[in-house]
Amino acid sequence: TLQTDLGMLGLVFDGALILQRKSAPETTEEVRNEWAPWTIGLNFQWNENLFTMLDFHHNPMGAKNPGNYVSNSSSTIYSEFPVSLLGRDYLLPNLSYQFSPLLSFSSSAFFNLNDSSFLNTSGL
């Protein structure tokens, strides 16, 4: 993970190199054996109460085409590596506001850019 700040603006980059184990079942089709998922993010502290984040996550193990989610999820990498994302590209915005030391609001979303699905969680 690399991170830096420029005043109230923060930049984050996180990545990994995943190598598929040689013990994976052999197959006749050409199968990738390495992946490099990564996330880049931007954080901004607007004032002492309001904080926002925007991350972009790239999952090269995921499928670009939503019609391939099921078949792709049965691939060897999904059985050997704990990946729960079936798509390839995601946008993750987050907003937090602290009303007082004991009361805050937070809302996060998880947008799949390949099929336009999303998940939102909010709390007070």
XYZ file of N, CA and C in Angstrom:
372
model
N 0.841 -1.179 0.000
C 0.000 0.000 0.000
C 0.885 1.242 0.000
N 0.591 2.151 -0.888
C 1.256 3.447 -0.930
C 0.208 4.503 -0.635
N 0.545 5.438 0.245
C -0.388 6.521 0.520
C 0.369 7.794 0.828
N -0.247 8.900 0.472
C 0.334 10.201 0.742
C -0.797 11.198 0.933
N -0.460 12.346 1.456
C -1.484 13.381 1.597
C -0.938 14.697 1.078
N -1.850 15.495 0.580
C -1.561 16.843 0.118
C -2.542 17.758 0.832
N -2.205 18.131 2.040
C -3.141 18.905 2.851
C -4.298 18.033 3.290
N -5.509 18.402 2.896
C -6.698 17.629 3.275
C -7.036 16.543 2.256
N -6.233 16.420 1.199
C -6.449 15.431 0.148
C -5.496 14.258 0.348
N -6.030 13.056 0.299
C -5.207 11.862 0.438
C -5.280 11.002 -0.809
N -4.164 10.402 -1.174
C -4.098 9.496 -2.314
C -3.624 8.136 -1.819
N -4.256 7.078 -2.305
C -3.926 5.724 -1.871
C -3.834 4.817 -3.091
N -2.811 3.968 -3.112
C -2.709 2.924 -4.130
C -2.405 1.618 -3.419
N -3.141 0.585 -3.762
C -2.935 -0.730 -3.165
C -2.998 -1.761 -4.276
N -2.101 -2.698 -4.265
C -2.104 -3.728 -5.292
C -1.502 -5.012 -4.770
N -1.614 -6.042 -5.556
C -1.071 -7.349 -5.179
C -0.735 -8.118 -6.445
N 0.148 -9.074 -6.305
C 0.424 -10.017 -7.379
C 0.015 -11.384 -6.866
N -0.918 -12.007 -7.544
C -1.441 -13.306 -7.123
C -0.961 -14.353 -8.115
N -0.268 -15.351 -7.600
C 0.230 -16.441 -8.424
C -0.572 -17.688 -8.113
N -1.099 -18.317 -9.148
C -1.867 -19.546 -8.947
C -0.894 -20.676 -8.636
N -1.239 -21.492 -7.658
C -0.376 -22.601 -7.262
C -0.230 -23.608 -8.393
N 0.921 -24.239 -8.442
C 1.179 -25.247 -9.472
C 0.318 -26.488 -9.276
N -0.242 -26.675 -8.081
C -1.064 -27.855 -7.816
C -2.468 -27.731 -8.399
N -2.746 -26.608 -9.058
C -4.076 -26.433 -9.648
C -4.318 -27.525 -10.685
N -5.547 -27.984 -10.787
C -5.855 -29.045 -11.755
C -5.453 -28.641 -13.172
N -4.869 -29.577 -13.889
C -4.462 -29.325 -15.274
C -5.702 -29.270 -16.164
N -5.621 -28.458 -17.185
C -6.721 -28.333 -18.131
C -6.148 -28.188 -19.534
N -6.927 -28.482 -20.540
C -6.440 -28.371 -21.912
C -6.511 -26.938 -22.430
N -7.302 -26.098 -21.799
C -7.403 -24.714 -22.263
C -6.334 -23.847 -21.608
N -5.972 -22.782 -22.303
C -4.971 -21.853 -21.792
C -5.548 -21.094 -20.596
N -4.894 -21.182 -19.455
C -5.385 -20.553 -18.230
C -4.303 -19.628 -17.683
N -4.695 -18.426 -17.320
C -3.737 -17.504 -16.692
C -3.340 -18.046 -15.336
N -2.110 -17.774 -14.933
C -1.692 -18.215 -13.610
C -1.165 -17.075 -12.753
N -1.347 -15.831 -13.202
C -0.991 -14.687 -12.370
C -1.934 -13.523 -12.657
N -2.226 -12.784 -11.601
C -3.142 -11.646 -11.682
C -2.589 -10.522 -10.818
N -2.939 -9.303 -11.157
C -2.504 -8.148 -10.374
C -3.699 -7.235 -10.097
N -4.507 -7.557 -9.088
C -5.603 -6.652 -8.726
C -5.036 -5.385 -8.079
N -5.724 -4.268 -8.261
C -5.260 -3.025 -7.669
C -6.436 -2.097 -7.370
N -6.172 -1.164 -6.475
C -7.149 -0.148 -6.084
C -6.434 1.192 -6.003
N -7.069 2.219 -6.533
C -6.547 3.573 -6.379
C -7.654 4.413 -5.750
N -7.284 5.231 -4.792
C -8.302 5.982 -4.074
C -7.923 7.425 -3.823
N -8.950 8.208 -3.629
C -8.828 9.625 -3.342
C -9.673 9.904 -2.104
N -9.082 10.505 -1.091
C -9.782 10.834 0.158
C -9.734 12.345 0.348
N -10.830 12.915 0.861
C -10.830 14.352 1.099
C -11.545 14.668 2.402
N -10.865 15.406 3.266
C -11.429 15.880 4.531
C -11.903 17.310 4.287
N -13.220 17.472 4.063
C -13.777 18.777 3.719
C -13.693 19.760 4.880
N -13.972 19.273 6.060
C -13.848 20.054 7.290
C -13.719 19.048 8.427
N -13.791 19.495 9.656
C -13.588 18.556 10.771
C -14.698 17.518 10.893
N -15.832 17.728 10.235
C -16.955 16.789 10.338
C -17.204 15.948 9.090
N -16.829 16.432 7.919
C -17.184 15.771 6.660
C -15.955 15.159 5.987
N -16.052 13.852 5.707
C -14.970 13.105 5.066
C -15.548 12.300 3.905
N -14.885 12.330 2.740
C -15.337 11.550 1.588
C -14.172 10.738 1.015
N -14.529 9.631 0.391
C -13.549 8.781 -0.285
C -14.130 8.354 -1.626
N -13.264 8.126 -2.581
C -13.665 7.560 -3.861
C -12.552 6.619 -4.306
N -12.864 5.339 -4.412
C -11.891 4.325 -4.813
C -12.333 3.671 -6.112
N -11.350 3.311 -6.920
C -11.593 2.487 -8.103
C -10.830 1.191 -7.894
N -11.523 0.058 -8.010
C -10.897 -1.252 -7.810
C -10.960 -2.043 -9.108
N -9.808 -2.577 -9.508
C -9.732 -3.422 -10.707
C -9.422 -4.856 -10.281
N -10.301 -5.777 -10.657
C -10.179 -7.194 -10.315
C -9.960 -7.988 -11.608
N -8.707 -8.252 -12.003
C -8.468 -8.932 -13.275
C -8.966 -10.377 -13.308
N -9.264 -10.964 -12.151
C -9.816 -12.319 -12.121
C -11.292 -12.318 -12.519
N -11.947 -11.178 -12.398
C -13.373 -11.075 -12.697
C -13.664 -11.068 -14.187
N -14.916 -11.250 -14.512
C -15.364 -11.273 -15.906
C -15.843 -9.883 -16.326
N -15.519 -9.481 -17.548
C -16.027 -8.219 -18.089
C -17.499 -8.343 -18.440
N -17.881 -9.497 -18.948
C -19.249 -9.745 -19.389
C -20.044 -10.404 -18.260
N -21.124 -9.768 -17.783
C -21.921 -10.351 -16.698
C -22.428 -11.756 -17.000
N -22.603 -12.095 -18.268
C -23.048 -13.431 -18.631
C -22.029 -14.517 -18.311
N -20.790 -14.109 -18.039
C -19.733 -15.074 -17.724
C -19.462 -15.203 -16.226
N -20.223 -14.516 -15.380
C -19.967 -14.559 -13.936
C -19.993 -15.982 -13.385
N -21.019 -16.746 -13.718
C -21.169 -18.087 -13.139
C -20.053 -19.013 -13.609
N -19.796 -19.049 -14.913
C -18.740 -19.943 -15.406
C -17.369 -19.504 -14.912
N -17.124 -18.197 -14.836
C -15.840 -17.704 -14.359
C -15.644 -17.995 -12.870
N -16.721 -17.966 -12.093
C -16.593 -18.200 -10.647
C -16.214 -19.638 -10.322
N -16.344 -20.553 -11.275
C -15.932 -21.934 -11.029
C -14.495 -22.185 -11.489
N -13.796 -21.136 -11.923
C -12.405 -21.299 -12.345
C -11.520 -21.588 -11.137
N -10.346 -22.108 -11.393
C -9.433 -22.530 -10.333
C -9.073 -21.391 -9.391
N -8.825 -20.195 -9.919
C -8.406 -19.090 -9.053
C -9.468 -18.769 -8.013
N -10.749 -18.886 -8.358
C -11.807 -18.602 -7.395
C -11.899 -19.680 -6.323
N -11.502 -20.903 -6.624
C -11.538 -21.954 -5.602
C -10.303 -21.910 -4.713
N -9.202 -21.334 -5.192
C -7.965 -21.298 -4.415
C -7.710 -19.959 -3.735
N -8.301 -18.898 -4.222
C -8.065 -17.571 -3.667
C -9.407 -16.980 -3.260
N -9.491 -16.439 -2.053
C -10.796 -15.948 -1.560
C -11.247 -14.644 -2.221
N -11.694 -14.740 -3.462
C -12.201 -13.586 -4.205
C -13.715 -13.666 -4.224
N -14.378 -12.605 -3.824
C -15.841 -12.618 -3.844
C -16.405 -11.695 -4.923
N -15.545 -10.988 -5.631
C -15.989 -10.070 -6.678
C -16.026 -10.796 -8.012
N -17.180 -10.816 -8.646
C -17.308 -11.526 -9.916
C -17.049 -10.632 -11.117
N -17.225 -9.321 -10.947
C -16.977 -8.380 -12.028
C -15.524 -7.944 -12.053
N -15.207 -7.098 -13.002
C -13.822 -6.682 -13.169
C -13.535 -5.286 -12.607
N -14.457 -4.345 -12.749
C -14.184 -2.960 -12.359
C -15.265 -2.432 -11.424
N -14.827 -1.786 -10.338
C -15.746 -1.305 -9.310
C -15.399 0.120 -8.899
N -16.424 0.896 -8.577
C -16.272 2.238 -8.040
C -16.884 2.241 -6.648
N -16.134 2.761 -5.662
C -16.572 2.699 -4.269
C -16.537 4.091 -3.634
N -17.638 4.839 -3.672
C -17.697 6.123 -2.974
C -18.119 5.931 -1.514
N -17.674 6.840 -0.662
C -18.013 6.789 0.760
C -18.124 8.214 1.279
N -19.110 8.440 2.138
C -19.308 9.739 2.764
C -19.545 9.514 4.250
N -18.847 10.276 5.084
C -19.036 10.199 6.537
C -19.184 11.607 7.088
N -20.160 11.771 7.975
C -20.364 13.067 8.622
C -20.551 12.844 10.114
N -19.772 13.546 10.912
C -19.861 13.416 12.365
C -20.621 14.617 12.925
N -21.819 14.332 13.442
C -22.646 15.384 14.035
C -22.133 15.780 15.411
N -21.688 14.790 16.155
C -21.147 14.998 17.499
C -20.224 13.817 17.788
N -19.495 13.834 18.901
C -18.638 12.687 19.213
C -19.403 11.362 19.338
N -20.699 11.416 19.604
C -21.485 10.197 19.775
C -22.464 9.916 18.640
N -22.537 10.799 17.650
C -23.500 10.616 16.567
C -22.854 10.936 15.223
N -22.871 9.951 14.332
C -22.320 10.166 12.994
C -23.163 9.433 11.959
N -23.046 9.880 10.723
C -23.733 9.260 9.593
C -22.673 8.782 8.611
N -22.896 7.619 8.021
C -21.974 7.085 7.037
C -22.758 6.404 5.925
N -22.321 6.597 4.696
C -22.944 5.928 3.557
C -21.846 5.488 2.594
N -21.895 4.223 2.215
C -20.926 3.652 1.282
C -21.671 2.933 0.172
N -21.123 2.983 -1.014
C -21.713 2.260 -2.137
C -20.621 1.453 -2.829
N -21.047 0.438 -3.514
C -20.166 -0.478 -4.226
C -20.778 -0.647 -5.613
N -20.281 0.076 -6.611
C -20.835 0.040 -7.964
C -20.021 -0.897 -8.845
N -20.688 -1.877 -9.449
C -20.052 -2.750 -10.429
C -20.174 -2.045 -11.778
N -19.064 -1.617 -12.341
C -19.087 -0.862 -13.591
C -19.309 -1.741 -14.813
N -19.249 -3.068 -14.638
C -19.457 -3.972 -15.766
C -20.923 -4.288 -15.996
N -21.730 -4.290 -14.947
C -23.146 -4.635 -15.132
C -24.105 -3.620 -14.509
N -23.580 -2.506 -13.995
C -24.369 -1.414 -13.408
C -25.100 -1.793 -12.127
N -24.753 -2.917 -11.509
C -25.362 -3.255 -10.221
C -24.635 -2.480 -9.123
N -25.283 -2.347 -7.968
C -24.634 -1.665 -6.859
C -25.217 -2.123 -5.532
N -24.447 -1.867 -4.496
C -24.851 -2.147 -3.123
C -24.583 -0.884 -2.328
N -25.555 -0.452 -1.538
C -25.383 0.726 -0.697
C -25.634 0.339 0.747
N -24.756 0.791 1.616
C -24.970 0.615 3.050
C -24.847 1.981 3.700
N -25.805 2.306 4.529
C -25.808 3.582 5.235
C -26.160 3.333 6.685
N -25.654 4.180 7.536
C -25.955 4.018 8.956
C -25.852 5.325 9.698
N -26.560 5.389 10.791
C -26.566 6.575 11.640
C -26.167 6.160 13.034
